[in-house]
Amino acid sequence: MILRGALLLFSLVPAMSVADANLHIDSLAEEAVPEDPDAAALAELDWEAQPGRTAIERDHSRWWRVRFEPQEDNHEPRVLALREVFDARLVVYRPPDYRPETLELFDPNAPVVGSRHRLALELESASSDHPVYFRILEARSQPIGLSATSASSYLESDRQRVRFTSAVLAASVLLGLVSAIFAATLRRLAHGLLGMWVFFGGVYFAVLSGEALVLWPGPVDGGVALQAASLVASIGTLAAFSALYLFLDIRRAFPRLARVFRGLLWMVAGFLLAGLVFPGAWLAGWMNLLLLVLATITLGVAVLQARAGVGQAWFYLVGWGGVTVVVMARAGHFLMGDGTPVWLEYAHPATHVTSALVLVLAGALAARHAEREMHQARRRAVTDALTGLPNRARLNDRLQELAQGAQLADRPLSVLFVDLDHFKTLNDTHGHAFGDRCLQEAARTLQRHLRQHDLVARYGGEEFVVVLEENLGDASRVAETLREAVSKDCRRVDGHEIHLTVSIGLAHRGYGESLEHLLERADDALYRAKGGGRNRVVRAPDPVDFESTGRDVRDETVY
């Protein structure tokens, strides 16, 4: 029912451009024409007028005559252009000599004016008295559109078509490659399939526009070229709708419809394989029918999901809704056998490139989102979740960097071990949540009283480590400042009077001393500060004295 309605909708769109007032088309049954006729014999036949017609049917049993109105400038040649003759083979009789010519669009020796977008013939003396006669030898089922204009006007419009098509082809190849790079980087199958559709769409337009003839090294058979274009378009169709099946998550949103959708995709794949074994024009008809059904389902699913507020459905409607409707229109016109309207000749490539741009934009946004998530993941990996300070892993890395920089620049390096006093008692009395608040308040206090280039990290439990590029005297003053700040700023936490204090162990790095040994000395000094009554700063013995005496010097300074 939906498919029938879609076909009816397409039938309302004009199949061809408005009637060309410069030409008149007549037809005649083949049996009425003598074998190997000349111009005189063709002129004497009783031709049947076809008023208002601008296309000739691909009827092998008929002859066609095209008559022309006089043109204002009789000195400029006239051009008769035939549309959609990709695989057609015609016999043409044209003035002035009316010699029979067998013409094919992709024949490199064909006397075609301009590009291969049209089979354009120059007519030096065409008029009502000097018509052109056609007979179609081979062609598919679609009608051939005709138009007549002056040579200068035709060449100008042909240049515009070539510029347009060249831009479409370049954009399709470039955007297809960019999409493939995004897909490989992000490892997203749907993105890769849509990139394949963009690239194959460019190949399809290159064949139908005749631009592929310039790139192909040898002669091109029109029938083979059209079959190749249909095959490429079918592969692109399979890739595109497979991607949209994943993108719109049809399997989860509409389980029953998803089975029908997958069945249609398998049918497309089956017809593709059959087309490779039994090539022919039949493939295009079936593929267009399946494309129309798949596009109708996809568009309907997207509309339903968009009404439900699904963001991806809105993205599809904005980005690919236009090309979906255009592809449906083209498939509908093909199935009804009335040719491709001129507006579709431009709308299809234009919406194709527009959707490709949206695809690349989606890839860029996805890459940016992935980069942001990766950055956040890396940050989470080196950040303590409770206090927001660097964690122990980040401390080890930064301490290595600071130690190397200090050694190269001959700068001092000191380490403070900071431990919250009576933390277990606080936890047992007020609960772990309150203990976490104490850790957070202590961390903020330490950060407030340190410089931006100083390093403070959570070492574990209730312990913090501060790394300073300072000598022993300056580091001692900083340690005392931190002790006093915590004692003052953390007297009350969450309304509880707790008089939070810290004990600090301080060690200054000696020449050639390892970081492990430096941390051990600072930790040992902290242990002594805790054992000496807490809420104090204890400086570890100088490493030179430690190594020279071979014993643990106990004359450390206590603040």
Protein backbone atom coordinates (compact mmCIF):
# COMPACT_ATOMS: atom_id res chain seq x y z
CA MET A 1 0.00 0.00 0.00
CA ILE A 2 2.82 2.42 0.92
CA LEU A 3 4.75 1.45 -2.23
CA ARG A 4 1.69 2.04 -4.42
CA GLY A 5 1.20 5.44 -2.85
CA ALA A 6 4.85 6.30 -3.43
CA LEU A 7 4.57 5.36 -7.12
CA LEU A 8 1.44 7.47 -7.43
CA LEU A 9 3.25 10.40 -5.86
CA PHE A 10 6.10 10.13 -8.34
CA SER A 11 3.68 9.98 -11.26
CA LEU A 12 2.59 13.52 -10.37
CA VAL A 13 6.10 14.85 -11.02
CA PRO A 14 6.66 15.75 -14.69
CA ALA A 15 8.76 13.06 -16.32
CA MET A 16 10.51 15.37 -18.75
CA SER A 17 11.07 19.06 -19.21
CA VAL A 18 8.40 21.23 -20.76
CA ALA A 19 7.75 20.78 -24.47
CA ASP A 20 10.46 22.23 -26.72
CA ALA A 21 8.72 24.68 -29.06
CA ASN A 22 11.64 24.46 -31.49
CA LEU A 23 10.95 20.89 -32.57
CA HIS A 24 8.10 18.58 -33.59
CA ILE A 25 8.23 14.79 -33.39
CA ASP A 26 6.51 12.37 -35.77
CA SER A 27 6.60 8.57 -35.81
CA LEU A 28 5.98 5.73 -38.25
CA ALA A 29 5.76 1.96 -37.98
CA GLU A 30 8.84 0.12 -39.22
CA GLU A 31 6.93 -1.89 -41.82
CA ALA A 32 5.90 1.30 -43.58
CA VAL A 33 9.50 2.28 -44.24
CA PRO A 34 11.32 0.69 -47.23
CA GLU A 35 14.63 -1.09 -46.68
CA ASP A 36 17.67 1.22 -46.85
CA PRO A 37 15.60 4.37 -47.45
CA ASP A 38 17.05 7.65 -48.69
CA ALA A 39 15.96 11.15 -47.67
CA ALA A 40 13.49 11.46 -50.51
CA ALA A 41 11.80 8.16 -49.68
CA LEU A 42 11.57 9.06 -45.98
CA ALA A 43 10.08 12.47 -46.79
CA GLU A 44 7.29 10.99 -48.88
CA LEU A 45 6.02 8.65 -46.17
CA ASP A 46 2.84 9.34 -44.24
CA TRP A 47 4.22 10.26 -40.80
CA GLU A 48 2.03 10.37 -37.71
CA ALA A 49 2.39 13.60 -35.72
CA GLN A 50 3.14 13.40 -31.97
CA PRO A 51 2.10 16.87 -30.71
CA GLY A 52 3.71 18.05 -27.46
CA ARG A 53 6.17 15.16 -27.31
CA THR A 54 9.77 15.88 -26.28
CA ALA A 55 10.94 12.26 -26.03
CA ILE A 56 11.00 9.24 -28.29
CA GLU A 57 10.14 5.81 -27.01
CA ARG A 58 12.71 3.07 -27.25
CA ASP A 59 10.48 1.16 -29.64
CA HIS A 60 12.58 -0.89 -32.04
CA SER A 61 9.61 -1.24 -34.40
CA ARG A 62 9.23 2.47 -35.12
CA TRP A 63 10.97 5.26 -36.99
CA TRP A 64 11.06 8.82 -35.74
CA ARG A 65 11.20 12.14 -37.52
CA VAL A 66 12.20 15.42 -35.87
CA ARG A 67 11.21 18.71 -37.57
CA PHE A 68 12.48 22.10 -36.50
CA GLU A 69 11.11 25.61 -36.38
CA PRO A 70 13.19 28.25 -38.15
CA GLN A 71 15.75 29.87 -35.84
CA GLU A 72 16.44 33.58 -35.64
CA ASP A 73 20.12 33.31 -36.56
CA ASN A 74 20.33 31.18 -39.68
CA HIS A 75 24.12 31.49 -39.74
CA GLU A 76 24.63 29.56 -36.49
CA PRO A 77 24.37 25.77 -36.56
CA ARG A 78 21.66 24.09 -34.54
CA VAL A 79 22.35 21.27 -32.06
CA LEU A 80 19.98 18.37 -31.47
CA ALA A 81 20.67 16.80 -28.04
CA LEU A 82 19.51 13.33 -26.98
CA ARG A 83 19.31 12.52 -23.24
CA GLU A 84 19.65 9.10 -21.58
CA VAL A 85 21.18 7.23 -24.46
CA PHE A 86 23.79 5.51 -22.30
CA ASP A 87 23.43 2.07 -23.90
CA ALA A 88 21.43 3.04 -26.99
CA ARG A 89 22.51 2.36 -30.58
CA LEU A 90 20.74 4.45 -33.19
CA VAL A 91 20.67 4.92 -36.94
CA VAL A 92 20.46 8.63 -37.76
CA TYR A 93 19.74 10.38 -41.05
CA ARG A 94 20.55 14.08 -40.84
CA PRO A 95 20.94 16.93 -43.30
CA PRO A 96 22.48 17.87 -45.56
CA ASP A 97 23.54 14.55 -47.09
CA TYR A 98 21.27 12.17 -45.10
CA ARG A 99 23.79 9.36 -44.96
CA PRO A 100 22.84 6.67 -42.44
CA GLU A 101 25.03 6.91 -39.31
CA THR A 102 25.10 4.34 -36.54
CA LEU A 103 25.78 6.23 -33.32
CA GLU A 104 26.57 5.26 -29.72
CA LEU A 105 27.22 7.70 -26.89
CA PHE A 106 30.42 6.03 -25.70
CA ASP A 107 31.89 5.56 -29.19
CA PRO A 108 35.03 7.76 -29.13
CA ASN A 109 34.68 8.33 -32.89
CA ALA A 110 31.06 9.50 -32.72
CA PRO A 111 30.59 13.06 -34.11
CA VAL A 112 29.30 14.39 -30.77
CA VAL A 113 29.29 18.09 -29.93
CA GLY A 114 30.74 18.90 -26.49
CA SER A 115 30.88 16.33 -23.68
CA ARG A 116 29.26 12.90 -23.41
CA HIS A 117 26.52 14.13 -21.11
CA ARG A 118 24.33 14.15 -24.21
CA LEU A 119 24.46 12.60 -27.64
CA ALA A 120 24.55 16.03 -29.29
CA LEU A 121 24.52 16.33 -33.10
CA GLU A 122 25.30 19.45 -35.06
CA LEU A 123 22.75 20.27 -37.77
CA GLU A 124 23.83 22.83 -40.33
CA SER A 125 20.57 23.13 -42.26
CA ALA A 126 17.90 21.56 -40.07
CA SER A 127 14.42 22.98 -40.50
CA SER A 128 10.89 21.84 -41.10
CA ASP A 129 11.95 21.05 -44.66
CA HIS A 130 15.15 19.32 -43.56
CA PRO A 131 14.20 17.03 -40.65
CA VAL A 132 16.25 14.38 -38.87
CA TYR A 133 15.23 10.71 -38.96
CA PHE A 134 15.94 8.14 -36.23
CA ARG A 135 15.64 4.47 -35.79
CA ILE A 136 16.57 2.84 -32.44
CA LEU A 137 18.44 -0.44 -32.89
CA GLU A 138 19.21 -1.22 -29.26
CA ALA A 139 18.21 0.48 -26.01
CA ARG A 140 16.78 -0.12 -22.57
CA SER A 141 13.17 0.67 -21.72
CA GLN A 142 13.53 4.35 -20.78
CA PRO A 143 12.53 7.09 -23.28
CA ILE A 144 15.10 9.32 -24.95
CA GLY A 145 14.62 13.04 -24.34
CA LEU A 146 15.15 15.50 -27.21
CA SER A 147 15.94 19.21 -27.26
CA ALA A 148 17.09 21.64 -29.94
CA THR A 149 19.01 24.86 -29.48
CA SER A 150 21.71 26.94 -31.08
CA ALA A 151 25.27 25.64 -30.94
CA SER A 152 26.51 28.50 -28.71
CA SER A 153 23.66 28.03 -26.23
CA TYR A 154 24.18 24.29 -26.12
CA LEU A 155 27.93 24.56 -25.55
CA GLU A 156 27.40 27.01 -22.69
CA SER A 157 24.90 24.71 -20.96
CA ASP A 158 27.21 21.75 -21.63
CA ARG A 159 30.11 23.53 -19.93
CA GLN A 160 27.90 24.16 -16.90
CA ARG A 161 26.99 20.47 -16.76
CA VAL A 162 30.65 19.46 -16.99
CA ARG A 163 31.64 21.87 -14.22
CA PHE A 164 28.82 20.62 -12.03
CA THR A 165 29.62 16.96 -12.65
CA SER A 166 33.35 17.48 -12.13
CA ALA A 167 32.66 19.10 -8.76
CA VAL A 168 30.34 16.24 -7.80
CA LEU A 169 32.87 13.59 -8.81
CA ALA A 170 35.76 15.28 -7.00
CA ALA A 171 33.67 15.80 -3.87
CA SER A 172 32.38 12.21 -3.92
CA VAL A 173 35.86 10.72 -4.17
CA LEU A 174 37.37 13.06 -1.60
CA LEU A 175 34.51 12.80 0.90
CA GLY A 176 34.35 9.04 0.40
CA LEU A 177 38.05 8.71 1.25
CA VAL A 178 37.72 11.02 4.26
CA SER A 179 34.75 8.98 5.48
CA ALA A 180 36.78 5.79 5.06
CA ILE A 181 39.60 7.30 7.14
CA PHE A 182 37.15 8.32 9.87
CA ALA A 183 35.59 4.85 9.80
CA ALA A 184 38.96 3.13 10.13
CA THR A 185 40.07 5.48 12.90
CA LEU A 186 36.85 5.28 14.86
CA ARG A 187 36.25 1.60 13.99
CA ARG A 188 32.62 2.24 13.12
CA LEU A 189 31.07 -0.10 10.58
CA ALA A 190 28.11 2.16 9.75
CA HIS A 191 30.43 5.03 8.93
CA GLY A 192 32.52 2.82 6.66
CA LEU A 193 29.47 1.53 4.80
CA LEU A 194 28.18 5.05 4.22
CA GLY A 195 31.63 6.09 2.99
CA MET A 196 31.48 3.20 0.52
CA TRP A 197 28.09 4.47 -0.67
CA VAL A 198 29.50 7.98 -1.21
CA PHE A 199 32.46 6.66 -3.23
CA PHE A 200 30.40 4.26 -5.36
CA GLY A 201 27.90 7.05 -5.98
CA GLY A 202 30.72 9.08 -7.50
CA VAL A 203 31.64 6.16 -9.76
CA TYR A 204 27.98 5.82 -10.82
CA PHE A 205 27.76 9.51 -11.75
CA ALA A 206 31.07 9.28 -13.63
CA VAL A 207 29.66 6.53 -15.86
CA LEU A 208 26.25 8.08 -16.47
CA SER A 209 27.73 11.50 -17.26
CA GLY A 210 30.19 10.04 -19.72
CA GLU A 211 33.17 11.36 -17.74
CA ALA A 212 34.40 7.79 -17.30
CA LEU A 213 35.02 7.66 -21.06
CA VAL A 214 37.84 10.17 -20.64
CA LEU A 215 39.51 8.04 -17.95
CA TRP A 216 39.04 4.66 -19.67
CA PRO A 217 42.03 3.79 -21.88
CA GLY A 218 40.17 1.78 -24.55
CA PRO A 219 36.81 1.73 -26.33
CA VAL A 220 33.73 1.56 -24.11
CA ASP A 221 30.69 -0.59 -24.78
CA GLY A 222 27.61 1.36 -23.69
CA GLY A 223 25.71 -1.70 -22.55
CA VAL A 224 28.61 -2.96 -20.46
CA ALA A 225 29.17 0.52 -19.02
CA LEU A 226 25.53 0.82 -18.00
CA GLN A 227 25.56 -2.66 -16.43
CA ALA A 228 28.72 -1.75 -14.53
CA ALA A 229 27.06 1.47 -13.31
CA SER A 230 24.00 -0.48 -12.19
CA LEU A 231 26.21 -2.98 -10.36
CA VAL A 232 28.16 -0.20 -8.62
CA ALA A 233 24.94 1.58 -7.68
CA SER A 234 23.54 -1.68 -6.30
CA ILE A 235 26.61 -2.25 -4.13
CA GLY A 236 26.27 1.33 -2.88
CA THR A 237 22.58 0.73 -2.16
CA LEU A 238 23.37 -2.38 -0.13
CA ALA A 239 26.09 -0.56 1.81
CA ALA A 240 23.94 2.53 2.46
CA PHE A 241 20.87 0.74 3.77
CA SER A 242 22.97 -1.68 5.82
CA ALA A 243 24.55 1.37 7.44
CA LEU A 244 21.18 3.03 8.06
CA TYR A 245 19.90 -0.21 9.61
CA LEU A 246 22.72 0.08 12.14
CA PHE A 247 22.57 3.87 12.48
CA LEU A 248 18.83 3.99 13.24
CA ASP A 249 19.08 0.86 15.41
CA ILE A 250 16.06 -0.63 13.63
CA ARG A 251 16.66 -4.04 15.18
CA ARG A 252 16.05 -2.71 18.69
CA ALA A 253 13.38 -0.14 17.88
CA PHE A 254 11.27 -2.26 15.48
CA PRO A 255 12.16 -5.97 15.89
CA ARG A 256 9.55 -7.33 13.47
CA LEU A 257 10.22 -4.71 10.82
CA ALA A 258 13.94 -5.38 11.26
CA ARG A 259 13.44 -8.95 10.02
CA VAL A 260 11.71 -7.65 6.89
CA PHE A 261 14.48 -5.09 6.40
CA ARG A 262 17.20 -7.71 6.70
CA GLY A 263 15.32 -9.93 4.26
CA LEU A 264 15.25 -7.11 1.71
CA LEU A 265 18.99 -6.54 2.19
CA TRP A 266 19.61 -10.24 1.56
CA MET A 267 17.50 -9.96 -1.60
CA VAL A 268 19.67 -7.06 -2.78
CA ALA A 269 22.78 -9.16 -2.15
CA GLY A 270 21.22 -12.11 -3.99
CA PHE A 271 20.33 -10.00 -7.02
CA LEU A 272 23.86 -8.60 -6.99
CA LEU A 273 25.35 -12.08 -7.24
CA ALA A 274 22.80 -13.06 -9.89
CA GLY A 275 23.70 -9.93 -11.85
CA LEU A 276 27.33 -10.99 -11.91
CA VAL A 277 26.41 -14.40 -13.32
CA PHE A 278 23.56 -13.24 -15.59
CA PRO A 279 24.27 -9.61 -16.49
CA GLY A 280 21.52 -7.63 -18.15
CA ALA A 281 19.10 -4.73 -17.91
CA TRP A 282 16.79 -6.77 -15.67
CA LEU A 283 19.02 -6.05 -12.64
CA ALA A 284 18.31 -2.31 -12.66
CA GLY A 285 14.56 -2.85 -12.49
CA TRP A 286 14.67 -5.17 -9.50
CA MET A 287 17.24 -3.05 -7.71
CA ASN A 288 15.17 0.09 -8.15
CA LEU A 289 12.11 -1.69 -6.78
CA LEU A 290 14.02 -2.91 -3.71
CA LEU A 291 15.61 0.52 -3.29
CA LEU A 292 12.18 2.16 -3.30
CA VAL A 293 10.86 -0.26 -0.66
CA LEU A 294 13.95 0.09 1.55
CA ALA A 295 13.93 3.88 1.25
CA THR A 296 10.22 4.05 2.13
CA ILE A 297 10.76 1.89 5.23
CA THR A 298 13.84 3.84 6.31
CA LEU A 299 12.16 7.19 5.90
CA GLY A 300 9.09 5.99 7.80
CA VAL A 301 11.20 4.58 10.65
CA ALA A 302 13.17 7.83 10.88
CA VAL A 303 10.00 9.93 11.04
CA LEU A 304 8.55 7.75 13.80
CA GLN A 305 11.77 7.86 15.79
CA ALA A 306 12.12 11.61 15.30
CA ARG A 307 8.60 12.12 16.66
CA ALA A 308 9.68 10.08 19.69
CA GLY A 309 12.64 12.43 20.19
CA VAL A 310 15.45 10.14 18.97
CA GLY A 311 18.40 12.36 18.09
CA GLN A 312 19.92 10.05 15.48
CA ALA A 313 16.64 9.99 13.56
CA TRP A 314 16.65 13.78 13.35
CA PHE A 315 20.26 13.67 12.20
CA TYR A 316 19.29 11.24 9.44
CA LEU A 317 16.30 13.32 8.31
CA VAL A 318 18.37 16.51 8.15
CA GLY A 319 21.45 14.93 6.61
CA TRP A 320 20.11 12.15 4.38
CA GLY A 321 16.38 12.75 4.16
CA GLY A 322 16.80 14.84 1.01
CA VAL A 323 18.87 12.30 -0.89
CA THR A 324 16.50 9.53 0.22
CA VAL A 325 13.51 11.34 -1.28
CA VAL A 326 15.43 12.11 -4.48
CA VAL A 327 16.57 8.50 -4.84
CA MET A 328 12.99 7.35 -4.30
CA ALA A 329 11.83 9.76 -7.01
CA ARG A 330 14.46 8.50 -9.45
CA ALA A 331 13.63 4.86 -8.72
CA GLY A 332 9.92 5.58 -9.11
CA HIS A 333 10.37 7.25 -12.50
CA PHE A 334 12.56 4.38 -13.65
CA LEU A 335 10.01 1.77 -12.62
CA MET A 336 7.27 3.64 -14.47
CA GLY A 337 9.44 3.86 -17.57
CA ASP A 338 9.06 7.60 -18.12
CA GLY A 339 12.75 8.56 -17.93
CA THR A 340 14.62 10.82 -15.55
CA PRO A 341 13.35 14.42 -15.24
CA VAL A 342 15.95 17.10 -15.87
CA TRP A 343 15.63 18.38 -12.31
CA LEU A 344 16.55 14.92 -10.98
CA GLU A 345 19.63 14.90 -13.17
CA TYR A 346 20.94 17.71 -10.96
CA ALA A 347 19.11 17.04 -7.69
CA HIS A 348 20.45 13.48 -7.32
CA PRO A 349 24.19 14.36 -7.44
CA ALA A 350 23.65 17.56 -5.45
CA THR A 351 21.85 15.83 -2.57
CA HIS A 352 24.37 12.98 -2.75
CA VAL A 353 27.27 15.37 -2.13
CA THR A 354 25.31 17.25 0.54
CA SER A 355 24.67 14.03 2.43
CA ALA A 356 28.34 13.12 2.02
CA LEU A 357 29.29 16.43 3.63
CA VAL A 358 26.94 15.65 6.51
CA LEU A 359 28.58 12.24 6.81
CA VAL A 360 32.04 13.80 7.05
CA LEU A 361 30.68 16.28 9.60
CA ALA A 362 29.27 13.37 11.58
CA GLY A 363 32.66 11.68 11.40
CA ALA A 364 34.40 14.83 12.60
CA LEU A 365 31.96 15.18 15.50
CA ALA A 366 32.38 11.50 16.36
CA ALA A 367 36.16 11.86 16.23
CA ARG A 368 35.99 14.91 18.45
CA HIS A 369 33.70 13.08 20.88
CA ALA A 370 36.04 10.07 20.87
CA GLU A 371 39.03 12.34 21.47
CA ARG A 372 37.22 14.03 24.35
CA GLU A 373 36.28 10.67 25.85
CA MET A 374 39.87 9.47 25.46
CA HIS A 375 41.15 12.62 27.12
CA GLN A 376 38.66 12.19 29.95
CA ALA A 377 39.59 8.53 30.31
CA ARG A 378 43.28 9.42 30.47
CA ARG A 379 42.51 12.13 33.00
CA ARG A 380 40.47 9.71 35.10
CA ALA A 381 43.34 7.22 34.95
CA VAL A 382 45.74 9.71 36.56
CA THR A 383 43.31 11.62 38.82
CA ASP A 384 42.05 10.71 42.25
CA ALA A 385 38.27 10.57 41.98
CA LEU A 386 37.61 11.81 45.51
CA THR A 387 39.91 14.84 45.76
CA GLY A 388 40.53 15.67 42.10
CA LEU A 389 44.29 15.63 42.75
CA PRO A 390 46.77 13.60 40.69
CA ASN A 391 46.87 10.01 41.87
CA ARG A 392 49.88 7.90 42.76
CA ALA A 393 50.52 6.81 39.15
CA ARG A 394 50.57 10.42 37.98
CA LEU A 395 52.76 11.36 40.94
CA ASN A 396 55.38 8.80 39.91
CA ASP A 397 55.44 10.11 36.32
CA ARG A 398 55.61 13.78 37.28
CA LEU A 399 58.20 13.11 39.96
CA GLN A 400 60.43 11.50 37.33
CA GLU A 401 59.97 14.51 35.05
CA LEU A 402 60.67 17.00 37.83
CA ALA A 403 63.73 15.06 38.98
CA GLN A 404 65.19 14.98 35.46
CA GLY A 405 64.51 18.69 34.97
CA ALA A 406 66.02 19.55 38.35
CA GLN A 407 69.13 17.53 37.60
CA LEU A 408 69.63 19.11 34.17
CA ALA A 409 69.03 22.66 35.45
CA ASP A 410 70.86 22.05 38.76
CA ARG A 411 67.74 22.92 40.77
CA PRO A 412 66.93 21.59 44.27
CA LEU A 413 64.11 19.09 44.85
CA SER A 414 62.23 18.40 48.07
CA VAL A 415 59.39 16.03 48.98
CA LEU A 416 56.76 16.39 51.72
CA PHE A 417 54.71 13.47 53.04
CA VAL A 418 51.47 14.86 54.54
CA ASP A 419 49.22 12.68 56.69
CA LEU A 420 45.89 13.58 58.37
CA ASP A 421 46.08 13.06 62.12
CA HIS A 422 43.59 10.75 63.89
CA PHE A 423 41.86 9.99 60.58
CA LYS A 424 40.75 6.49 61.60
CA THR A 425 39.08 7.94 64.69
CA LEU A 426 37.24 10.51 62.52
CA ASN A 427 36.00 7.73 60.25
CA ASP A 428 34.86 5.56 63.12
CA THR A 429 33.13 8.47 64.90
CA HIS A 430 31.46 10.33 62.03
CA GLY A 431 31.40 7.75 59.22
CA HIS A 432 33.29 7.27 55.97
CA ALA A 433 31.34 9.98 54.14
CA PHE A 434 32.55 12.54 56.67
CA GLY A 435 36.06 11.15 56.34
CA ASP A 436 35.85 11.74 52.59
CA ARG A 437 34.80 15.37 53.22
CA CYS A 438 37.84 15.81 55.48
CA LEU A 439 40.11 14.52 52.72
CA GLN A 440 38.51 16.90 50.22
CA GLU A 441 38.86 19.92 52.53
CA ALA A 442 42.49 19.05 53.26
CA ALA A 443 43.22 18.67 49.54
CA ARG A 444 41.67 22.05 48.73
CA THR A 445 43.62 23.69 51.54
CA LEU A 446 46.91 22.26 50.29
CA GLN A 447 46.15 23.44 46.74
CA ARG A 448 45.24 26.96 47.88
CA HIS A 449 48.57 27.43 49.64
CA LEU A 450 50.80 26.02 46.91
CA ARG A 451 51.97 27.63 43.69
CA GLN A 452 50.73 26.52 40.29
CA HIS A 453 53.97 24.76 39.39
CA ASP A 454 54.15 22.88 42.72
CA LEU A 455 52.91 19.29 42.63
CA VAL A 456 50.46 17.91 45.19
CA ALA A 457 49.01 14.40 44.81
CA ARG A 458 47.05 11.90 46.85
CA TYR A 459 49.40 9.07 47.74
CA GLY A 460 46.80 6.76 49.21
CA GLY A 461 44.41 6.62 52.16
CA GLU A 462 44.85 9.83 54.18
CA GLU A 463 48.35 10.56 52.81
CA PHE A 464 49.34 13.30 50.36
CA VAL A 465 52.68 14.05 48.73
CA VAL A 466 53.94 17.51 47.82
CA VAL A 467 56.93 17.96 45.48
CA LEU A 468 58.75 21.32 45.55
CA GLU A 469 61.64 22.64 43.51
CA GLU A 470 63.05 24.28 46.62
CA ASN A 471 66.07 23.90 48.88
CA LEU A 472 65.72 22.48 52.35
CA GLY A 473 65.15 25.82 54.09
CA ASP A 474 62.46 27.06 51.71
CA ALA A 475 60.78 23.64 51.65
CA SER A 476 60.69 23.67 55.46
CA ARG A 477 58.93 27.05 55.45
CA VAL A 478 56.37 25.80 52.89
CA ALA A 479 55.75 22.69 55.00
CA GLU A 480 55.11 24.78 58.09
CA THR A 481 52.76 27.05 56.12
CA LEU A 482 50.76 24.03 54.96
CA ARG A 483 50.56 22.61 58.50
CA GLU A 484 49.27 25.89 59.90
CA ALA A 485 46.80 26.35 57.02
CA VAL A 486 45.19 22.96 57.59
CA SER A 487 45.01 23.55 61.34
CA LYS A 488 43.31 26.92 60.75
CA ASP A 489 41.10 26.26 57.69
CA CYS A 490 39.93 22.79 58.69
CA ARG A 491 38.83 23.45 62.26
CA ARG A 492 35.21 22.88 61.18
CA VAL A 493 34.12 20.44 58.46
CA ASP A 494 30.44 20.12 57.60
CA GLY A 495 29.49 21.90 60.81
CA HIS A 496 31.58 19.60 63.04
CA GLU A 497 34.29 21.09 65.27
CA ILE A 498 37.11 18.60 64.71
CA HIS A 499 40.33 20.68 64.70
CA LEU A 500 41.83 18.71 61.81
CA THR A 501 45.64 18.69 61.81
CA VAL A 502 48.39 17.10 59.72
CA SER A 503 51.82 15.64 60.31
CA ILE A 504 54.48 16.27 57.64
CA GLY A 505 57.71 14.45 56.85
CA LEU A 506 60.21 16.44 54.75
CA ALA A 507 63.21 15.19 52.77
CA HIS A 508 65.56 17.09 50.46
CA ARG A 509 67.11 15.17 47.58
CA GLY A 510 70.82 14.71 47.78
CA TYR A 511 73.17 14.55 44.81
CA GLY A 512 72.68 11.27 42.91
CA GLU A 513 70.04 10.07 45.33
CA SER A 514 67.37 7.79 43.86
CA LEU A 515 63.73 8.83 44.03
CA GLU A 516 62.83 5.65 45.87
CA HIS A 517 65.32 6.49 48.60
CA LEU A 518 64.08 10.10 48.71
CA LEU A 519 60.49 8.94 49.25
CA GLU A 520 61.58 6.44 51.86
CA ARG A 521 63.35 9.17 53.86
CA ALA A 522 60.34 11.48 53.66
CA ASP A 523 58.03 8.65 54.75
CA ASP A 524 60.37 7.81 57.62
CA ALA A 525 60.33 11.48 58.69
CA LEU A 526 56.51 11.40 58.60
CA TYR A 527 56.53 8.30 60.80
CA ARG A 528 58.65 10.17 63.32
CA ALA A 529 56.35 13.21 63.20
CA LYS A 530 53.39 10.97 63.99
CA GLY A 531 55.31 9.27 66.80
CA GLY A 532 56.48 12.58 68.20
CA GLY A 533 53.04 13.89 68.99
CA ARG A 534 51.53 14.76 65.55
CA ASN A 535 50.67 18.20 64.13
CA ARG A 536 54.33 18.88 63.34
CA VAL A 537 56.93 18.93 60.55
CA VAL A 538 59.94 16.63 60.80
CA ARG A 539 62.92 16.90 58.49
CA ALA A 540 64.72 13.75 57.42
CA PRO A 541 68.48 13.47 57.96
CA ASP A 542 70.68 14.80 55.20
CA PRO A 543 71.43 11.93 52.76
CA VAL A 544 75.19 12.70 52.79
CA ASP A 545 75.33 12.31 56.56
CA PHE A 546 73.23 9.15 56.27
CA GLU A 547 75.60 7.57 53.78
CA SER A 548 78.84 8.73 55.41
CA THR A 549 78.03 7.55 58.92
CA GLY A 550 76.23 4.37 57.87
CA ARG A 551 73.71 4.90 60.66
CA ASP A 552 70.31 6.56 61.09
CA VAL A 553 71.05 10.07 62.35
CA ARG A 554 68.42 11.10 64.95
CA ASP A 555 69.16 14.82 65.23
CA GLU A 556 66.38 15.77 62.79
CA THR A 557 64.78 19.15 63.12
CA VAL A 558 61.25 19.35 64.47
CA TYR A 559 58.97 22.37 63.87
